[in-house]
Coordinates of C-alpha atoms in Angstrom, one line a residue:
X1 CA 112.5 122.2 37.5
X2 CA 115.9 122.5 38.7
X3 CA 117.4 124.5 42.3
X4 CA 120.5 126.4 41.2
X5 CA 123.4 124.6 42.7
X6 CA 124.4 128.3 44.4
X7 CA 122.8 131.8 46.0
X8 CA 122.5 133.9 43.7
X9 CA 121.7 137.5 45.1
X10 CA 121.5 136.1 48.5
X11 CA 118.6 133.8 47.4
X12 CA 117.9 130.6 46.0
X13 CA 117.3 130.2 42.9
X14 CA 114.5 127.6 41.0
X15 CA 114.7 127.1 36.9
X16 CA 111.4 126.1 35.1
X17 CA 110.8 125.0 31.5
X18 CA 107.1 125.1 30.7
X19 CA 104.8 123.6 28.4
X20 CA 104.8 127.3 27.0
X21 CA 108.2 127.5 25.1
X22 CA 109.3 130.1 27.9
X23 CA 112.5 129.4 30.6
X24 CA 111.2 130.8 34.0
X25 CA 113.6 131.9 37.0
X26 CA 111.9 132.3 40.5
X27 CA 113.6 133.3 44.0
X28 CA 112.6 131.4 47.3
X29 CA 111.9 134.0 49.9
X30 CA 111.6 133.1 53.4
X31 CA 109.9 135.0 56.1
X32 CA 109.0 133.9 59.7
X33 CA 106.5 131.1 58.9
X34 CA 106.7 129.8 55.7
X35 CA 108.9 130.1 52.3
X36 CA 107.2 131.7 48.5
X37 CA 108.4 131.3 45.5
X38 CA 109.0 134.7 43.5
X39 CA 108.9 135.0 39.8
X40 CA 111.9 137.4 38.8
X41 CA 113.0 136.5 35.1
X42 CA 111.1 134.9 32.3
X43 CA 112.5 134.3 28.7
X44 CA 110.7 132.6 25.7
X45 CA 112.6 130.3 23.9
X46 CA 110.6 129.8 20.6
X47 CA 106.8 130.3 19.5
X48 CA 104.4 127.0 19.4
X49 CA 107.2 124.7 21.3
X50 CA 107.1 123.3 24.4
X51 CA 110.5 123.5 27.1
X52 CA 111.4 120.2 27.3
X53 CA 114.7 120.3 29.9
X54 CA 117.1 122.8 31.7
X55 CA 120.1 122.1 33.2
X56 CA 122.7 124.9 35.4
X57 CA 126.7 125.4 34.6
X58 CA 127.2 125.2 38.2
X59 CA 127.2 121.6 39.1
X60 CA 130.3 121.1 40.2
X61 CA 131.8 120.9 43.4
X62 CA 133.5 124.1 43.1
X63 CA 132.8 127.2 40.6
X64 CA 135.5 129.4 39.3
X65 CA 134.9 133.0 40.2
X66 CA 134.9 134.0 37.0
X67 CA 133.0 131.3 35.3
X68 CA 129.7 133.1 34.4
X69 CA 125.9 131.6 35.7
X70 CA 124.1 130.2 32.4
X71 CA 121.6 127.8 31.6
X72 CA 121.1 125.0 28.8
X73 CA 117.5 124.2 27.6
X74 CA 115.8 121.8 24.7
X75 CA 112.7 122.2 22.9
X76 CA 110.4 120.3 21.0
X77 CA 111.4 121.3 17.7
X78 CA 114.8 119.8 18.2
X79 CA 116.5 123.0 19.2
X80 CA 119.1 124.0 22.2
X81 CA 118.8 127.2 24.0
X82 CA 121.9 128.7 26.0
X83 CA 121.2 131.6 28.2
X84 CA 123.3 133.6 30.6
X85 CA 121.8 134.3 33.9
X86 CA 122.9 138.2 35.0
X87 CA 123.3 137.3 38.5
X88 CA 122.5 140.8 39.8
X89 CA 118.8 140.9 38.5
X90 CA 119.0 138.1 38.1
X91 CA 117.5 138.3 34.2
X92 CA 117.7 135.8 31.3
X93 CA 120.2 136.7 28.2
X94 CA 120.1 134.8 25.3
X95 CA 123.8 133.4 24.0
X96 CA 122.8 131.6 21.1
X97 CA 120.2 128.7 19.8
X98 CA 120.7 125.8 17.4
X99 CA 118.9 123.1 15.7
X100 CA 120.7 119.7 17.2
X101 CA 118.0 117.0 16.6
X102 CA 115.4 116.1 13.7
X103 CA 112.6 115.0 16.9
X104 CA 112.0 116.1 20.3
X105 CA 115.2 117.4 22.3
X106 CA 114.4 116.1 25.2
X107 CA 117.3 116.4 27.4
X108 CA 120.2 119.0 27.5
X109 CA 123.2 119.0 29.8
X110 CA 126.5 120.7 31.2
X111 CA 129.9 119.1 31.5
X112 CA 129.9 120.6 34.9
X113 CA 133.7 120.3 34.6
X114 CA 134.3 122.0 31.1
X115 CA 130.8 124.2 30.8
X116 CA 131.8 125.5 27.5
X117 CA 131.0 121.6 26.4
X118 CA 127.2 120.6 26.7
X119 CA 125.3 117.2 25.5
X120 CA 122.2 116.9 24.3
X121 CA 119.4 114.2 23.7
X122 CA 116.9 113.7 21.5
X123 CA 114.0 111.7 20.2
X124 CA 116.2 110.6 16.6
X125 CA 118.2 108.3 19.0
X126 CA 121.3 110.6 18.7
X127 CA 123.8 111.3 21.8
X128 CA 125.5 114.6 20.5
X129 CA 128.3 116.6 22.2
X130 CA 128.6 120.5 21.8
X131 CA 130.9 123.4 22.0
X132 CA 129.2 126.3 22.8
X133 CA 132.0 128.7 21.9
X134 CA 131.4 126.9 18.2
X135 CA 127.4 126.5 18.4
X136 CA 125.9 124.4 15.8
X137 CA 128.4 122.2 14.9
X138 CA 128.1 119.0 17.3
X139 CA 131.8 117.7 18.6
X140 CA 130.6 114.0 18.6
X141 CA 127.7 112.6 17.6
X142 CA 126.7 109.1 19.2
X143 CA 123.9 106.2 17.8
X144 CA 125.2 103.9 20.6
X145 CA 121.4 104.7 22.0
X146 CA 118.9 102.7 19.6
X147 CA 116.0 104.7 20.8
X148 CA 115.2 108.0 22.2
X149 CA 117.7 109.8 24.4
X150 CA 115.7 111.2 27.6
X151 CA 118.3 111.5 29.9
X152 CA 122.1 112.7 30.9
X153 CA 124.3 113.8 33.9
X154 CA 127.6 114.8 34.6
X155 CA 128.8 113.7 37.2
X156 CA 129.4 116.0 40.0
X157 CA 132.9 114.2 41.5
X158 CA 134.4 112.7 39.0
X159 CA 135.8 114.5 36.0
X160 CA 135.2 113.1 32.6
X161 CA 132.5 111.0 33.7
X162 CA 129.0 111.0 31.9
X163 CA 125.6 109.7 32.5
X164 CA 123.0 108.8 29.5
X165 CA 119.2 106.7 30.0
X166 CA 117.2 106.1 27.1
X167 CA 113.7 104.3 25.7
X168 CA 116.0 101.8 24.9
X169 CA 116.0 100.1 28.7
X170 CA 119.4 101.2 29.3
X171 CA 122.2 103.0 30.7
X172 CA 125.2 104.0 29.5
X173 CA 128.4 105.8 31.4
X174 CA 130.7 107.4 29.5
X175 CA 134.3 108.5 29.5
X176 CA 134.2 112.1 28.0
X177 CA 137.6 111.8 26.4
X178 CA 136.4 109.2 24.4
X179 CA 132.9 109.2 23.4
X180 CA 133.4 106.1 21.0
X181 CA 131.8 103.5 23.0
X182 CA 130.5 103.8 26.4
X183 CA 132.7 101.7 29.5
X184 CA 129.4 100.8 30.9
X185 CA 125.9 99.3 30.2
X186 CA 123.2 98.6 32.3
X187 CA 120.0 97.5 31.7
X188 CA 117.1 98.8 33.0
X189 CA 113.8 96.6 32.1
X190 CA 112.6 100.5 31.3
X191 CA 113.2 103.5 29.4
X192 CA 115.2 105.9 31.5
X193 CA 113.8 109.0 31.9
X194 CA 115.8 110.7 34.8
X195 CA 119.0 110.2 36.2
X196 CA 120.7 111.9 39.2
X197 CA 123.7 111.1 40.7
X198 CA 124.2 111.2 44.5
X199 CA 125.1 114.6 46.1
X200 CA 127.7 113.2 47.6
X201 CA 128.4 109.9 47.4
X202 CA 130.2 109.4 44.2
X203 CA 129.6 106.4 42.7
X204 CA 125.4 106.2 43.2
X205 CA 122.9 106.8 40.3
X206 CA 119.8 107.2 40.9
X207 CA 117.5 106.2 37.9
X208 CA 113.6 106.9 37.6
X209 CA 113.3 103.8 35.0
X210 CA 108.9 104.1 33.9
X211 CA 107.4 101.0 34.2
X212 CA 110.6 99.3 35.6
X213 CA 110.4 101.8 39.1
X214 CA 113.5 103.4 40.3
X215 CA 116.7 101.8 40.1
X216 CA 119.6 103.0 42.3
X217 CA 123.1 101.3 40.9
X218 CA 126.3 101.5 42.6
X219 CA 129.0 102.7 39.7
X220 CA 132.0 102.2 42.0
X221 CA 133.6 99.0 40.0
X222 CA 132.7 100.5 36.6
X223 CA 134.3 103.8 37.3
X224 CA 137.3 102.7 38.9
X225 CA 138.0 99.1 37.4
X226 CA 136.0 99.6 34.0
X227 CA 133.7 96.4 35.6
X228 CA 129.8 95.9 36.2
X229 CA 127.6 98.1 37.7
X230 CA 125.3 96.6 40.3
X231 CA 121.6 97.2 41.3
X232 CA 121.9 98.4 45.1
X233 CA 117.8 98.8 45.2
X234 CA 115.3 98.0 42.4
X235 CA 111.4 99.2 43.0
X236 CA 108.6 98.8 41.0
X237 CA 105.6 100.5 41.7
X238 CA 102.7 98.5 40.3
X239 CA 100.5 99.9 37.6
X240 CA 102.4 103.0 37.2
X241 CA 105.4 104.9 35.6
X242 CA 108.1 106.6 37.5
X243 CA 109.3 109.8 35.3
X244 CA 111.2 111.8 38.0
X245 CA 113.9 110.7 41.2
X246 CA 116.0 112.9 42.5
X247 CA 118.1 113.1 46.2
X248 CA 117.5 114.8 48.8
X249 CA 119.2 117.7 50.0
X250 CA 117.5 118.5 53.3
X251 CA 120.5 117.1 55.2
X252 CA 123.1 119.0 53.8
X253 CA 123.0 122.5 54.6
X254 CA 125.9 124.1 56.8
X255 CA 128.2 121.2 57.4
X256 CA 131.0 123.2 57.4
X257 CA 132.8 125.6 59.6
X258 CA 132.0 128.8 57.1
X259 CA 127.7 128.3 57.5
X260 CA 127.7 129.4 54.4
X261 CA 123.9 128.7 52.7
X262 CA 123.4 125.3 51.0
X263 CA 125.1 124.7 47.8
X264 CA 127.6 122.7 46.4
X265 CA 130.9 125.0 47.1
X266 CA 129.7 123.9 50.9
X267 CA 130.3 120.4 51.1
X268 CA 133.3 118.3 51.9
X269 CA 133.0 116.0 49.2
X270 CA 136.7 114.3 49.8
X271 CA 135.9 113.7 53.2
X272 CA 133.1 110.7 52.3
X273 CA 135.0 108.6 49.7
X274 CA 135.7 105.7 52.2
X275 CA 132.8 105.7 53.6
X276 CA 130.3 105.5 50.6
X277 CA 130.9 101.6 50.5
X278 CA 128.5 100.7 53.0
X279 CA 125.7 98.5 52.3
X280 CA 121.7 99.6 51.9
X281 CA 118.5 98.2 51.7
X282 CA 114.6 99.8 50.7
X283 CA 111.5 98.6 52.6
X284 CA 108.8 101.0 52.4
X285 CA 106.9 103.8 50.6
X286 CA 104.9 106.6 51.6
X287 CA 102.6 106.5 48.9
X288 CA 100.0 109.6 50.0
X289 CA 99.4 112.0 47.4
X290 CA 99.1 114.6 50.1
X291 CA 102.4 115.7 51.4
X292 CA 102.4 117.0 55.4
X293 CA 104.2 119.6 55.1
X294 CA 102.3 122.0 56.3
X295 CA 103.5 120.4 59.7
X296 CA 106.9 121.2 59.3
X297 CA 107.2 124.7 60.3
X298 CA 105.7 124.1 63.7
X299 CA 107.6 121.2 64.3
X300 CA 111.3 122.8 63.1
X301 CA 112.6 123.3 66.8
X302 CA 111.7 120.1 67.8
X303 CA 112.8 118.4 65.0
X304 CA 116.0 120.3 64.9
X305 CA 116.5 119.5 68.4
X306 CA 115.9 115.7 68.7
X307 CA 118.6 115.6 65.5
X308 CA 121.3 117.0 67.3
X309 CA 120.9 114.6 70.4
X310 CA 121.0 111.5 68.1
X311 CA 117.2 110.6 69.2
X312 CA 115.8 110.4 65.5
X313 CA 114.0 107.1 64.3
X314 CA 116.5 104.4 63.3
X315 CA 114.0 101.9 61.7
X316 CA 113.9 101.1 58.2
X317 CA 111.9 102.3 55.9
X318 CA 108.7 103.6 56.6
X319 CA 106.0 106.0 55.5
X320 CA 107.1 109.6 56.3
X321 CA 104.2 110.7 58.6
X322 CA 103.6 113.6 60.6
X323 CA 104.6 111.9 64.1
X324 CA 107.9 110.9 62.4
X325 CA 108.6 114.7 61.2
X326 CA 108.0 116.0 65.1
X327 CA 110.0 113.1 66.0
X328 CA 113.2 114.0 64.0
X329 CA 112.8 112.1 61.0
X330 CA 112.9 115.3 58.7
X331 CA 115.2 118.3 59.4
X332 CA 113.7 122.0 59.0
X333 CA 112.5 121.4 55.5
X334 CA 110.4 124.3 56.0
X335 CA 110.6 127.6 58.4
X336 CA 113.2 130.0 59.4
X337 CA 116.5 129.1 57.6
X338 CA 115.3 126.0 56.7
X339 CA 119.0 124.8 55.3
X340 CA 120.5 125.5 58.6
X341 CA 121.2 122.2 59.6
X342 CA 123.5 121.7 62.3
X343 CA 124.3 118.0 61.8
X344 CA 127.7 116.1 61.1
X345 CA 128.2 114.9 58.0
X346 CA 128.9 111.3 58.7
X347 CA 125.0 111.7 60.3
X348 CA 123.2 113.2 57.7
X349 CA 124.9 111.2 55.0
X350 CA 124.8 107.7 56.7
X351 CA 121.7 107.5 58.9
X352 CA 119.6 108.6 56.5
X353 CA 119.0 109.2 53.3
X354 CA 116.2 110.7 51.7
X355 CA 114.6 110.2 47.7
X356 CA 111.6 111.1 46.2
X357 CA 109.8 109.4 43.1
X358 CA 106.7 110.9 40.9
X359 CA 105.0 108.5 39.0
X360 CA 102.1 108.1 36.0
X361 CA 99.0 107.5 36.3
X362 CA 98.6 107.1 39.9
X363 CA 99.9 110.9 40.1
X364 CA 101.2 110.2 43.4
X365 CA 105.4 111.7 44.7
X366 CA 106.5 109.0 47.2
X367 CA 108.5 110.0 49.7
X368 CA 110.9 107.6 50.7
X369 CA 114.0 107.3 53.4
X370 CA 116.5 104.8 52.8
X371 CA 119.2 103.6 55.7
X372 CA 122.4 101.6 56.1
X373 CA 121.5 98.2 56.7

């Protein structure tokens, strides 16, 4: 499942791929209490297949007006689906569909910076680079990866930079003018199955790494000086698998002038740079399989409030529980306007940060809030 990085139709917008072959769309409408999720679109990709992956065009920090809304998926049968998204309905239009791998495709991509260009993944071990105005004949094609390829990113910031995590126990950045060999390698101790760069913060990937944990490495050196990556945090979560990480967003709604709703375009990404150096540690986990959020609506004003004043909860670490939400530690998550945030962004992006991890076979999301040390 992935948000679309912008309104569309004055709503936000949620991409599925299902075990069912079909690429679902569904619109988050709010009302006084609480939020729903509505399906409006549905398109099948291919019979007996599963929908392995889906990825937006609109990534990127800003969006060209008349850069259309589309979608990239994978399948099991090794195929690549690209759709356009009429933003009026919105509906599901198929462009085009090719076979690009012998196994599983399990990962598709945008170059959020070029979106004619996407990458894809697959369980033959093969990186390959696309040009959807040409579909079906790959632009590169990579075996730098000696097992299956399960993950890539663009990044969001900087242009020409790519992403890539595979079986293999490793991962790979890339400079997308020169796909020969990749400028960076880090090892993982586990096969990579999601990466996600930092909404803001340039140079941190996060990295959902199986049986390794969740890794967070700090690219900084690597993308600027062609040296090492390092391993900011590295968590293992005993007997168990983490297959999904990804950032939080909660924070970063409304921080500028405009109000406009949260997405990307809203962000003052140039504004951070200098201050995405500091130093960060990880202590705790909440490790319930049952979520509170069914407290968060009642406690939004008081929440909201207490965030404003500078009176949330400056510990490290710790479980996420309901006295912490009425106590600041999570900003309207859920209830009226639930991304309207009023906070600076040298608070919401400093104080706190927020990730969440699913793992295997303990089927548990942990919930955890990481701080400036």
């Amino acid at each position: 499942m992935k948000w679309c990085h912008i309104p569309v139709a004055g709503h936000a917008l949620l991409g599925v791929a299902d075990a069912g072959g079909s690429i679902e769309l569904l619109r988050l409408v709010g009302s006084e209490n609480a939020y729903t999720l509505q399906p409006v679109s549905s398109f099948a990709l291919e019979k007996q297949c599963l929908a392995l992956s889906l990825d937006w065009s609109t990534g990127k920090t800003e969006r060209a007006s008349d850069q259309p809304l589309k979608i990239i998926s994978s399948d099991s049968k090794g195929q690549l689906h690209l759709l356009k998204v009429n933003e009026a309905g919105p509906a599901l239009q198929e462009v085009a569909t090719w076979h690009a791998h012998h196994f599983e495709a399990w990962i598709a991509a945008f170059n959020y910076w070029q979106t004619e260009i996407v990458y894809s993944g697959g369980d033959d071990a093969l990186l390959k680079g696309w040009d959807t105005r040409t579909p079906g004949t790959s632009v590169f094609t990579s075996e730098r990866h000696s097992m299956g390829v399960c993950s890539i990113q663009s990044s969001p910031h900087r242009e020409n930079i790519l992403a890539t995590g595979s079986y293999d126990e490793h991962v790979l950045l890339w400079d997308t003018r020169s796909m020969k060999q990749p400028f960076a390698d880090m090892p993982t101790q586990g096969g990579v199955w999601r990466l996600k760069w930092h909404p803001f913060h340039h140079h941190l990937l996060l990295a959902a790494c199986m049986h390794s944990g969740f890794k967070i490495f700090n690219c900084q050196k690597a993308i600027e000086k062609q040296e090492a990556c390092t391993v900011s945090v590295s968590h293992t979560l005993p007997s168990s698998l983490v297959y999904g990480a990804d950032w939080s967003w909660l924070y970063f709604g409304n921080l500028s002038q405009t109000h406009q709703p949260c997405c990307l375009e809203a962000f003052p990404y140039g504004n951070v740079g200098a201050k995405a150096s500091q130093l960060y540690s990880l202590k705790a986990v909440h490790q319930s399989p049952a979520a509170c959020s069914h407290h968060l609506a009642e406690d939004e004003e008081e929440c909201h409030s207490k965030l404003e004043s500078g009176s949330g909860p400056k510990t490290p670490l710790h479980p996420l529980t309901e006295d912490m939400m009425k106590s600041g530690g999570w900003c309207r998550a859920a209830g009226h306007k639930g991304w309207d945030c009023d906070l600076s962004l040298e608070a919401a992006s400093l104080d706190i940060d927020l990730l969440a991890t699913c793992s295997f076979y303990d089927h548990v999301l942990h919930l955890w809030k990481w701080e400036s040390s």
